[in-house]
PDB file of C-alpha atoms in Angstrom:
ATOM      1  CA  UNK A   1     -36.612 -17.433  15.166  1.00 85.00           C
ATOM      2  CA  UNK A   2     -32.687 -19.232  14.221  1.00 89.00           C
ATOM      3  CA  UNK A   3     -31.195 -18.004  11.095  1.00 90.00           C
ATOM      4  CA  UNK A   4     -31.053 -21.263   9.620  1.00 90.00           C
ATOM      5  CA  UNK A   5     -35.067 -21.391  10.233  1.00 89.00           C
ATOM      6  CA  UNK A   6     -35.341 -17.993   8.542  1.00 89.00           C
ATOM      7  CA  UNK A   7     -33.836 -18.852   5.941  1.00 89.00           C
ATOM      8  CA  UNK A   8     -36.079 -21.809   5.758  1.00 90.00           C
ATOM      9  CA  UNK A   9     -39.360 -19.351   5.559  1.00 88.00           C
ATOM     10  CA  UNK A  10     -37.757 -17.625   2.694  1.00 88.00           C
ATOM     11  CA  UNK A  11     -36.361 -20.273   1.042  1.00 88.00           C
ATOM     12  CA  UNK A  12     -40.466 -22.400   1.226  1.00 86.00           C
ATOM     13  CA  UNK A  13     -42.140 -18.727   1.631  1.00 87.00           C
ATOM     14  CA  UNK A  14     -45.290 -20.427   3.256  1.00 83.00           C
ATOM     15  CA  UNK A  15     -46.491 -17.503   5.062  1.00 84.00           C
ATOM     16  CA  UNK A  16     -46.078 -14.106   3.859  1.00 87.00           C
ATOM     17  CA  UNK A  17     -46.545 -12.908   7.612  1.00 89.00           C
ATOM     18  CA  UNK A  18     -43.458 -15.360   8.583  1.00 88.00           C
ATOM     19  CA  UNK A  19     -41.133 -14.945   6.202  1.00 89.00           C
ATOM     20  CA  UNK A  20     -41.366 -11.123   6.325  1.00 89.00           C
ATOM     21  CA  UNK A  21     -40.317 -11.820  10.257  1.00 92.00           C
ATOM     22  CA  UNK A  22     -37.597 -13.537   8.989  1.00 91.00           C
ATOM     23  CA  UNK A  23     -36.001 -11.228   6.541  1.00 90.00           C
ATOM     24  CA  UNK A  24     -35.849  -9.270   9.271  1.00 91.00           C
ATOM     25  CA  UNK A  25     -33.832 -11.465  11.475  1.00 93.00           C
ATOM     26  CA  UNK A  26     -31.875 -12.244   8.608  1.00 92.00           C
ATOM     27  CA  UNK A  27     -30.881  -8.573   8.063  1.00 91.00           C
ATOM     28  CA  UNK A  28     -29.474  -8.388  12.241  1.00 91.00           C
ATOM     29  CA  UNK A  29     -27.751 -12.550  12.345  1.00 91.00           C
ATOM     30  CA  UNK A  30     -27.999 -13.029   8.244  1.00 90.00           C
ATOM     31  CA  UNK A  31     -23.908 -13.925   6.432  1.00 90.00           C
ATOM     32  CA  UNK A  32     -22.380 -13.171   3.124  1.00 90.00           C
ATOM     33  CA  UNK A  33     -23.378 -16.389   2.003  1.00 90.00           C
ATOM     34  CA  UNK A  34     -27.532 -15.831   2.867  1.00 90.00           C
ATOM     35  CA  UNK A  35     -27.030 -12.548   0.708  1.00 91.00           C
ATOM     36  CA  UNK A  36     -26.909 -15.446  -2.138  1.00 90.00           C
ATOM     37  CA  UNK A  37     -30.441 -16.678  -1.555  1.00 89.00           C
ATOM     38  CA  UNK A  38     -31.341 -13.429  -1.117  1.00 91.00           C
ATOM     39  CA  UNK A  39     -30.133 -11.762  -3.845  1.00 90.00           C
ATOM     40  CA  UNK A  40     -33.192 -13.212  -6.677  1.00 90.00           C
ATOM     41  CA  UNK A  41     -36.143 -11.088  -4.200  1.00 89.00           C
ATOM     42  CA  UNK A  42     -34.207  -8.790  -4.035  1.00 89.00           C
ATOM     43  CA  UNK A  43     -33.835  -7.938  -7.632  1.00 88.00           C
ATOM     44  CA  UNK A  44     -37.462  -9.783  -9.307  1.00 87.00           C
ATOM     45  CA  UNK A  45     -40.221  -7.017 -10.162  1.00 85.00           C
ATOM     46  CA  UNK A  46     -42.352  -9.498  -9.931  1.00 85.00           C
ATOM     47  CA  UNK A  47     -42.490 -10.689  -6.936  1.00 79.00           C
ATOM     48  CA  UNK A  48     -44.487  -8.969  -3.298  1.00 84.00           C
ATOM     49  CA  UNK A  49     -43.011  -5.133  -3.097  1.00 88.00           C
ATOM     50  CA  UNK A  50     -42.709  -5.535   0.363  1.00 88.00           C
ATOM     51  CA  UNK A  51     -41.055  -8.111   0.566  1.00 89.00           C
ATOM     52  CA  UNK A  52     -38.276  -7.057  -2.087  1.00 89.00           C
ATOM     53  CA  UNK A  53     -37.669  -3.815  -0.133  1.00 90.00           C
ATOM     54  CA  UNK A  54     -37.152  -6.383   2.795  1.00 90.00           C
ATOM     55  CA  UNK A  55     -34.262  -8.297   0.434  1.00 91.00           C
ATOM     56  CA  UNK A  56     -32.916  -5.489  -0.581  1.00 91.00           C
ATOM     57  CA  UNK A  57     -32.185  -4.028   3.383  1.00 90.00           C
ATOM     58  CA  UNK A  58     -31.217  -6.901   4.488  1.00 92.00           C
ATOM     59  CA  UNK A  59     -28.536  -7.498   1.865  1.00 92.00           C
ATOM     60  CA  UNK A  60     -27.850  -3.630   2.971  1.00 89.00           C
ATOM     61  CA  UNK A  61     -27.617  -4.420   6.406  1.00 90.00           C
ATOM     62  CA  UNK A  62     -25.205  -7.559   5.665  1.00 91.00           C
ATOM     63  CA  UNK A  63     -22.927  -6.271   3.494  1.00 89.00           C
ATOM     64  CA  UNK A  64     -22.525  -3.048   5.344  1.00 87.00           C
ATOM     65  CA  UNK A  65     -21.680  -4.750   8.938  1.00 87.00           C
ATOM     66  CA  UNK A  66     -19.438  -7.503   6.984  1.00 88.00           C
ATOM     67  CA  UNK A  67     -17.467  -4.628   5.790  1.00 86.00           C
ATOM     68  CA  UNK A  68     -17.163  -2.726   8.759  1.00 84.00           C
ATOM     69  CA  UNK A  69     -17.037  -5.699  11.825  1.00 84.00           C
ATOM     70  CA  UNK A  70     -14.708  -8.211   9.448  1.00 85.00           C
ATOM     71  CA  UNK A  71     -13.186  -6.490   6.621  1.00 83.00           C
ATOM     72  CA  UNK A  72      -9.752  -8.269   7.363  1.00 84.00           C
ATOM     73  CA  UNK A  73     -10.911 -11.632   7.211  1.00 87.00           C
ATOM     74  CA  UNK A  74     -12.436 -10.749   3.709  1.00 85.00           C
ATOM     75  CA  UNK A  75     -10.122 -11.512   0.268  1.00 89.00           C
ATOM     76  CA  UNK A  76      -9.586  -7.398  -1.020  1.00 86.00           C
ATOM     77  CA  UNK A  77     -12.241  -9.310  -4.360  1.00 90.00           C
ATOM     78  CA  UNK A  78     -14.574  -9.931  -1.942  1.00 88.00           C
ATOM     79  CA  UNK A  79     -14.672  -6.663  -0.695  1.00 87.00           C
ATOM     80  CA  UNK A  80     -15.103  -4.778  -4.060  1.00 87.00           C
ATOM     81  CA  UNK A  81     -18.277  -7.459  -5.020  1.00 88.00           C
ATOM     82  CA  UNK A  82     -19.732  -6.350  -1.698  1.00 87.00           C
ATOM     83  CA  UNK A  83     -19.223  -2.912  -2.374  1.00 85.00           C
ATOM     84  CA  UNK A  84     -20.170  -3.065  -5.811  1.00 85.00           C
ATOM     85  CA  UNK A  85     -23.750  -4.531  -4.793  1.00 86.00           C
ATOM     86  CA  UNK A  86     -24.110  -2.064  -1.949  1.00 84.00           C
ATOM     87  CA  UNK A  87     -23.774   0.600  -4.266  1.00 81.00           C
ATOM     88  CA  UNK A  88     -26.327  -0.796  -6.211  1.00 83.00           C
ATOM     89  CA  UNK A  89     -28.954  -1.523  -4.089  1.00 83.00           C
ATOM     90  CA  UNK A  90     -28.283   1.362  -1.760  1.00 79.00           C
ATOM     91  CA  UNK A  91     -27.524   4.969  -3.666  1.00 74.00           C
ATOM     92  CA  UNK A  92     -27.559   6.261  -0.039  1.00 77.00           C
ATOM     93  CA  UNK A  93     -25.150   4.545   1.626  1.00 79.00           C
ATOM     94  CA  UNK A  94     -22.455   6.955   1.729  1.00 80.00           C
ATOM     95  CA  UNK A  95     -24.958   8.603   3.750  1.00 78.00           C
ATOM     96  CA  UNK A  96     -25.613   5.289   6.158  1.00 76.00           C
ATOM     97  CA  UNK A  97     -21.924   5.676   6.675  1.00 80.00           C
ATOM     98  CA  UNK A  98     -21.461   8.591   7.708  1.00 80.00           C
ATOM     99  CA  UNK A  99     -23.312   7.945  10.623  1.00 80.00           C
ATOM    100  CA  UNK A 100     -20.640   5.434  11.729  1.00 82.00           C
ATOM    101  CA  UNK A 101     -17.396   7.778  10.026  1.00 84.00           C
ATOM    102  CA  UNK A 102     -19.090   9.931  13.175  1.00 82.00           C
ATOM    103  CA  UNK A 103     -19.589   7.765  16.044  1.00 81.00           C
ATOM    104  CA  UNK A 104     -17.651   7.327  18.982  1.00 83.00           C
ATOM    105  CA  UNK A 105     -16.616   3.601  18.587  1.00 83.00           C
ATOM    106  CA  UNK A 106     -12.982   4.641  17.324  1.00 83.00           C
ATOM    107  CA  UNK A 107     -12.141   1.175  15.885  1.00 83.00           C
ATOM    108  CA  UNK A 108     -16.292   1.479  14.449  1.00 83.00           C
ATOM    109  CA  UNK A 109     -15.438   4.165  12.534  1.00 88.00           C
ATOM    110  CA  UNK A 110     -11.433   3.545  11.045  1.00 86.00           C
ATOM    111  CA  UNK A 111     -13.090   0.135   9.999  1.00 83.00           C
ATOM    112  CA  UNK A 112     -16.182   2.519   8.090  1.00 85.00           C
ATOM    113  CA  UNK A 113     -13.263   4.532   7.081  1.00 86.00           C
ATOM    114  CA  UNK A 114     -11.498   1.638   5.421  1.00 83.00           C
ATOM    115  CA  UNK A 115     -15.205   0.805   3.763  1.00 82.00           C
ATOM    116  CA  UNK A 116     -14.782   4.746   2.275  1.00 83.00           C
ATOM    117  CA  UNK A 117     -12.315   3.668   0.095  1.00 82.00           C
ATOM    118  CA  UNK A 118     -13.894   0.762  -1.270  1.00 82.00           C
ATOM    119  CA  UNK A 119     -16.128   3.701  -2.332  1.00 80.00           C
ATOM    120  CA  UNK A 120     -14.081   6.144  -3.449  1.00 75.00           C
ATOM    121  CA  UNK A 121     -15.270   6.643  -6.533  1.00 75.00           C
ATOM    122  CA  UNK A 122     -19.116   7.963  -5.806  1.00 76.00           C
ATOM    123  CA  UNK A 123     -19.085  11.696  -5.190  1.00 75.00           C
ATOM    124  CA  UNK A 124     -19.158  12.603  -1.735  1.00 80.00           C
ATOM    125  CA  UNK A 125     -15.978  10.113  -0.594  1.00 83.00           C
ATOM    126  CA  UNK A 126     -13.335  12.782  -1.248  1.00 83.00           C
ATOM    127  CA  UNK A 127     -15.438  16.072   0.530  1.00 84.00           C
ATOM    128  CA  UNK A 128     -15.973  13.337   3.567  1.00 85.00           C
ATOM    129  CA  UNK A 129     -12.248  12.424   3.919  1.00 86.00           C
ATOM    130  CA  UNK A 130     -10.902  15.982   3.761  1.00 86.00           C
ATOM    131  CA  UNK A 131     -13.905  16.549   6.400  1.00 86.00           C
ATOM    132  CA  UNK A 132     -11.705  13.717   8.337  1.00 86.00           C
ATOM    133  CA  UNK A 133      -8.484  15.594   7.877  1.00 87.00           C
ATOM    134  CA  UNK A 134      -9.165  17.627  11.049  1.00 86.00           C
ATOM    135  CA  UNK A 135     -10.138  14.800  13.226  1.00 88.00           C
ATOM    136  CA  UNK A 136      -8.798  14.744  16.183  1.00 89.00           C
ATOM    137  CA  UNK A 137      -8.183  11.221  16.375  1.00 90.00           C
ATOM    138  CA  UNK A 138      -4.123  10.692  14.866  1.00 89.00           C
ATOM    139  CA  UNK A 139      -5.805   7.004  13.452  1.00 89.00           C
ATOM    140  CA  UNK A 140      -8.457   8.342  11.935  1.00 89.00           C
ATOM    141  CA  UNK A 141      -6.118  11.221  10.181  1.00 90.00           C
ATOM    142  CA  UNK A 142      -3.100   9.241   8.419  1.00 90.00           C
ATOM    143  CA  UNK A 143      -6.179   6.411   7.163  1.00 88.00           C
ATOM    144  CA  UNK A 144      -7.956   9.075   5.636  1.00 88.00           C
ATOM    145  CA  UNK A 145      -4.684  11.378   4.090  1.00 89.00           C
ATOM    146  CA  UNK A 146      -3.557   7.927   2.904  1.00 87.00           C
ATOM    147  CA  UNK A 147      -8.107   6.999   1.212  1.00 86.00           C
ATOM    148  CA  UNK A 148      -6.811  10.700   0.049  1.00 84.00           C
ATOM    149  CA  UNK A 149      -3.772  10.219  -1.931  1.00 84.00           C
ATOM    150  CA  UNK A 150      -5.409   6.939  -3.862  1.00 83.00           C
ATOM    151  CA  UNK A 151      -8.240   9.558  -4.773  1.00 81.00           C
ATOM    152  CA  UNK A 152      -6.193  12.934  -5.423  1.00 78.00           C
ATOM    153  CA  UNK A 153      -4.787  14.525  -8.864  1.00 76.00           C
ATOM    154  CA  UNK A 154      -1.225  16.818  -9.670  1.00 74.00           C
ATOM    155  CA  UNK A 155      -3.159  19.925  -8.177  1.00 74.00           C
ATOM    156  CA  UNK A 156      -4.852  18.885  -4.803  1.00 77.00           C
ATOM    157  CA  UNK A 157      -2.041  19.326  -2.694  1.00 78.00           C
ATOM    158  CA  UNK A 158      -3.399  22.178  -0.989  1.00 82.00           C
ATOM    159  CA  UNK A 159      -5.945  19.871   0.595  1.00 79.00           C
ATOM    160  CA  UNK A 160      -2.560  18.274   2.694  1.00 84.00           C
ATOM    161  CA  UNK A 161      -0.496  19.715   2.823  1.00 86.00           C
ATOM    162  CA  UNK A 162      -0.528  20.487   6.559  1.00 86.00           C
ATOM    163  CA  UNK A 163      -0.167  17.340   7.747  1.00 88.00           C
ATOM    164  CA  UNK A 164       3.618  18.100   6.910  1.00 91.00           C
ATOM    165  CA  UNK A 165       3.528  19.276  10.494  1.00 89.00           C
ATOM    166  CA  UNK A 166       1.021  16.858  12.132  1.00 89.00           C
ATOM    167  CA  UNK A 167       1.960  15.993  15.399  1.00 89.00           C
ATOM    168  CA  UNK A 168       1.636  12.249  15.339  1.00 92.00           C
ATOM    169  CA  UNK A 169       4.436  10.737  12.518  1.00 93.00           C
ATOM    170  CA  UNK A 170       2.287   8.209  11.196  1.00 93.00           C
ATOM    171  CA  UNK A 171      -0.084  11.305   9.845  1.00 93.00           C
ATOM    172  CA  UNK A 172       2.854  13.108   8.534  1.00 94.00           C
ATOM    173  CA  UNK A 173       4.252   9.373   6.785  1.00 95.00           C
ATOM    174  CA  UNK A 174       1.126   8.877   5.309  1.00 93.00           C
ATOM    175  CA  UNK A 175       1.066  12.562   3.732  1.00 94.00           C
ATOM    176  CA  UNK A 176       4.653  12.348   1.815  1.00 95.00           C
ATOM    177  CA  UNK A 177       2.755   8.969  -0.215  1.00 93.00           C
ATOM    178  CA  UNK A 178       0.172  11.177  -0.206  1.00 91.00           C
ATOM    179  CA  UNK A 179       1.836  13.707  -1.848  1.00 92.00           C
ATOM    180  CA  UNK A 180       3.928  11.815  -4.342  1.00 93.00           C
ATOM    181  CA  UNK A 181       1.142   9.742  -5.586  1.00 89.00           C
ATOM    182  CA  UNK A 182      -0.411  13.174  -6.353  1.00 86.00           C
ATOM    183  CA  UNK A 183       3.012  13.314  -9.134  1.00 87.00           C
ATOM    184  CA  UNK A 184       3.415  16.653  -9.298  1.00 87.00           C
ATOM    185  CA  UNK A 185       7.243  17.621  -9.117  1.00 91.00           C
ATOM    186  CA  UNK A 186       6.514  20.602  -7.878  1.00 90.00           C
ATOM    187  CA  UNK A 187       6.550  18.895  -4.480  1.00 92.00           C
ATOM    188  CA  UNK A 188      10.469  18.338  -4.694  1.00 95.00           C
ATOM    189  CA  UNK A 189      10.702  21.886  -3.636  1.00 94.00           C
ATOM    190  CA  UNK A 190       8.629  21.232  -0.470  1.00 93.00           C
ATOM    191  CA  UNK A 191       9.727  17.197   0.160  1.00 95.00           C
ATOM    192  CA  UNK A 192      13.637  17.989   0.138  1.00 95.00           C
ATOM    193  CA  UNK A 193      13.740  19.653   3.870  1.00 93.00           C
ATOM    194  CA  UNK A 194      12.055  16.461   5.225  1.00 94.00           C
ATOM    195  CA  UNK A 195      15.213  14.211   3.983  1.00 93.00           C
ATOM    196  CA  UNK A 196      17.077  14.314   7.002  1.00 93.00           C
ATOM    197  CA  UNK A 197      13.645  13.420   9.737  1.00 94.00           C
ATOM    198  CA  UNK A 198      14.467  11.979  12.590  1.00 94.00           C
ATOM    199  CA  UNK A 199      11.653   9.431  11.980  1.00 96.00           C
ATOM    200  CA  UNK A 200      13.296   6.398   9.903  1.00 96.00           C
ATOM    201  CA  UNK A 201       9.656   5.591   7.953  1.00 96.00           C
ATOM    202  CA  UNK A 202       8.881   9.257   6.841  1.00 97.00           C
ATOM    203  CA  UNK A 203      12.562   9.833   5.718  1.00 97.00           C
ATOM    204  CA  UNK A 204      12.561   6.771   3.538  1.00 97.00           C
ATOM    205  CA  UNK A 205       9.052   7.747   2.606  1.00 97.00           C
ATOM    206  CA  UNK A 206      11.359  11.090   1.800  1.00 97.00           C
ATOM    207  CA  UNK A 207      13.757   9.418  -0.517  1.00 97.00           C
ATOM    208  CA  UNK A 208      11.553   7.003  -2.277  1.00 97.00           C
ATOM    209  CA  UNK A 209       9.449  10.303  -2.845  1.00 96.00           C
ATOM    210  CA  UNK A 210      11.881  12.429  -4.415  1.00 97.00           C
ATOM    211  CA  UNK A 211      13.301   9.221  -6.615  1.00 97.00           C
ATOM    212  CA  UNK A 212       9.679   8.886  -8.119  1.00 96.00           C
ATOM    213  CA  UNK A 213       9.044  12.204  -8.665  1.00 95.00           C
ATOM    214  CA  UNK A 214      12.895  12.968  -9.932  1.00 94.00           C
ATOM    215  CA  UNK A 215      14.867  14.065  -7.759  1.00 93.00           C
ATOM    216  CA  UNK A 216      17.352  10.861  -7.619  1.00 92.00           C
ATOM    217  CA  UNK A 217      20.331  12.359  -6.118  1.00 93.00           C
ATOM    218  CA  UNK A 218      19.376  10.539  -2.856  1.00 95.00           C
ATOM    219  CA  UNK A 219      23.230   8.116  -2.684  1.00 95.00           C
ATOM    220  CA  UNK A 220      24.645  10.650   0.030  1.00 96.00           C
ATOM    221  CA  UNK A 221      20.860  10.506   1.974  1.00 96.00           C
ATOM    222  CA  UNK A 222      20.926   6.389   1.652  1.00 97.00           C
ATOM    223  CA  UNK A 223      23.958   5.980   3.022  1.00 97.00           C
ATOM    224  CA  UNK A 224      23.917   8.182   5.890  1.00 97.00           C
ATOM    225  CA  UNK A 225      21.041   5.962   6.895  1.00 97.00           C
ATOM    226  CA  UNK A 226      22.753   2.532   5.873  1.00 97.00           C
ATOM    227  CA  UNK A 227      25.734   3.578   7.760  1.00 96.00           C
ATOM    228  CA  UNK A 228      23.418   4.746  10.812  1.00 95.00           C
ATOM    229  CA  UNK A 229      23.909   3.394  14.655  1.00 94.00           C
ATOM    230  CA  UNK A 230      20.233   2.562  14.564  1.00 96.00           C
ATOM    231  CA  UNK A 231      18.674  -0.275  12.682  1.00 97.00           C
ATOM    232  CA  UNK A 232      14.954   1.034  11.544  1.00 97.00           C
ATOM    233  CA  UNK A 233      17.438   3.901   9.813  1.00 97.00           C
ATOM    234  CA  UNK A 234      19.205   1.241   7.902  1.00 97.00           C
ATOM    235  CA  UNK A 235      15.495  -0.909   7.261  1.00 97.00           C
ATOM    236  CA  UNK A 236      13.604   1.860   6.131  1.00 97.00           C
ATOM    237  CA  UNK A 237      16.876   2.290   3.652  1.00 97.00           C
ATOM    238  CA  UNK A 238      17.259  -0.761   1.826  1.00 98.00           C
ATOM    239  CA  UNK A 239      13.144  -0.896   2.144  1.00 98.00           C
ATOM    240  CA  UNK A 240      13.508   2.089  -0.262  1.00 97.00           C
ATOM    241  CA  UNK A 241      16.186   1.003  -2.086  1.00 97.00           C
ATOM    242  CA  UNK A 242      13.306  -2.289  -2.505  1.00 97.00           C
ATOM    243  CA  UNK A 243      11.403   0.150  -3.655  1.00 97.00           C
ATOM    244  CA  UNK A 244      12.718   1.925  -6.287  1.00 96.00           C
ATOM    245  CA  UNK A 245      15.273  -0.858  -7.071  1.00 95.00           C
ATOM    246  CA  UNK A 246      18.391   1.805  -6.353  1.00 93.00           C
ATOM    247  CA  UNK A 247      21.381   0.525  -8.733  1.00 91.00           C
ATOM    248  CA  UNK A 248      23.293   4.130  -9.384  1.00 87.00           C
ATOM    249  CA  UNK A 249      25.831   4.176  -7.353  1.00 91.00           C
ATOM    250  CA  UNK A 250      27.965   1.568  -5.799  1.00 93.00           C
ATOM    251  CA  UNK A 251      28.639   2.838  -2.483  1.00 96.00           C
ATOM    252  CA  UNK A 252      25.459   2.336  -1.593  1.00 96.00           C
ATOM    253  CA  UNK A 253      25.175  -1.017  -2.788  1.00 95.00           C
ATOM    254  CA  UNK A 254      27.986  -2.047  -0.992  1.00 96.00           C
ATOM    255  CA  UNK A 255      26.465  -0.387   2.052  1.00 96.00           C
ATOM    256  CA  UNK A 256      23.392  -2.678   1.685  1.00 96.00           C
ATOM    257  CA  UNK A 257      26.226  -5.612   0.631  1.00 94.00           C
ATOM    258  CA  UNK A 258      27.132  -4.804   4.495  1.00 94.00           C
ATOM    259  CA  UNK A 259      23.970  -5.243   6.088  1.00 94.00           C
ATOM    260  CA  UNK A 260      24.195  -8.789   5.641  1.00 92.00           C
ATOM    261  CA  UNK A 261      26.609  -8.883   8.062  1.00 90.00           C
ATOM    262  CA  UNK A 262      24.271  -6.999  10.809  1.00 90.00           C
ATOM    263  CA  UNK A 263      22.674  -8.861  13.780  1.00 88.00           C
ATOM    264  CA  UNK A 264      19.542  -7.133  13.055  1.00 93.00           C
ATOM    265  CA  UNK A 265      16.980  -9.672  11.866  1.00 92.00           C
ATOM    266  CA  UNK A 266      15.086  -7.099  10.286  1.00 95.00           C
ATOM    267  CA  UNK A 267      17.866  -5.337   9.174  1.00 96.00           C
ATOM    268  CA  UNK A 268      19.441  -8.185   6.882  1.00 94.00           C
ATOM    269  CA  UNK A 269      15.499  -9.227   5.492  1.00 94.00           C
ATOM    270  CA  UNK A 270      15.362  -5.847   4.411  1.00 96.00           C
ATOM    271  CA  UNK A 271      19.350  -6.478   2.453  1.00 95.00           C
ATOM    272  CA  UNK A 272      18.694  -8.839   1.435  1.00 94.00           C
ATOM    273  CA  UNK A 273      15.299  -7.961  -0.452  1.00 95.00           C
ATOM    274  CA  UNK A 274      17.010  -5.109  -1.534  1.00 96.00           C
ATOM    275  CA  UNK A 275      19.710  -6.723  -3.060  1.00 95.00           C
ATOM    276  CA  UNK A 276      17.149  -9.137  -4.510  1.00 95.00           C
ATOM    277  CA  UNK A 277      15.441  -6.492  -6.601  1.00 95.00           C
ATOM    278  CA  UNK A 278      18.149  -4.641  -8.152  1.00 95.00           C
ATOM    279  CA  UNK A 279      19.788  -8.663  -9.259  1.00 93.00           C
ATOM    280  CA  UNK A 280      23.152  -6.997 -10.164  1.00 93.00           C
ATOM    281  CA  UNK A 281      25.483  -9.821 -10.611  1.00 93.00           C
ATOM    282  CA  UNK A 282      27.119  -7.485  -7.789  1.00 92.00           C
ATOM    283  CA  UNK A 283      24.285  -8.009  -5.554  1.00 94.00           C
ATOM    284  CA  UNK A 284      23.234 -11.079  -6.827  1.00 92.00           C
ATOM    285  CA  UNK A 285      27.489 -12.122  -4.999  1.00 91.00           C
ATOM    286  CA  UNK A 286      26.590 -10.170  -1.451  1.00 90.00           C
ATOM    287  CA  UNK A 287      23.536 -12.809  -0.991  1.00 89.00           C
ATOM    288  CA  UNK A 288      25.724 -15.288  -2.074  1.00 87.00           C
ATOM    289  CA  UNK A 289      28.711 -14.884  -0.173  1.00 82.00           C
ATOM    290  CA  UNK A 290      27.551 -12.745   2.406  1.00 75.00           C
ATOM    291  CA  UNK A 291      24.859 -13.820   3.004  1.00 65.00           C
ATOM    292  CA  UNK A 292      25.796 -17.976   4.278  1.00 65.00           C
ATOM    293  CA  UNK A 293      27.352 -16.055   7.191  1.00 63.00           C
ATOM    294  CA  UNK A 294      23.344 -15.085   9.074  1.00 61.00           C
ATOM    295  CA  UNK A 295      20.716 -16.770   7.895  1.00 62.00           C
ATOM    296  CA  UNK A 296      17.416 -16.213   9.625  1.00 55.00           C
ATOM    297  CA  UNK A 297      15.290 -18.723   9.389  1.00 47.00           C
TER     298      UNK A 297
END
């Protein structure tokens, strides 16, 4: 039985046996659009109990598989809608999802962890994410710390502090972002030693975090990065300026303006974005004059 034939059987309900078989087919090969056909059956209290359960199971199966295998193809709004339906119809979804989170398929694990992020209001999600911080897979650890950063309160830093010393730079960079998101100024002394980190992303994240937590004297650090011979350091410093709309030091703005003369495309683009974000007459002057010398399409 094809998907179209299964949907036809469900809509016309000519035979209970055929509908049961059709429901099982849709549960395996159905698409998100099929949910609209199944939902009236799953929510109809007067419908046959077995058929109603099969419709519910099919909807949950379609949503789970879609969120795991096609996560990036779905819009954020669609993900939220599907997650809401899933949590309503299947209160045990976290238990089911845990099987994927601890499977041997790395890509499926990452997708399941992304899906966990959508369900983060569930009371068990934080505990699962904390457990994943110990995972051997660096991608899993890095993603788990990003998820926790969206869930932790100002006094939850103990959950992630150990990851500042992780061997993987992505994990360390994400940990800095998580600590910033807590908004706890007590994290400033913890982060200060990392403001000279050799990795550009970690260093940029630390400067942004320090600034947003109240440690605003980051001029020397930004200048060091902006005048570095490493394009990645320049680009990250410019990213920081864009994010915090930094305009506290003329030398920093001048150094950012000078980056418009850099023949590195990423540095040029970041310089243009930084100066535009700050938007002062001085910044716009750099864009209008120096920006004309190099133009990247």
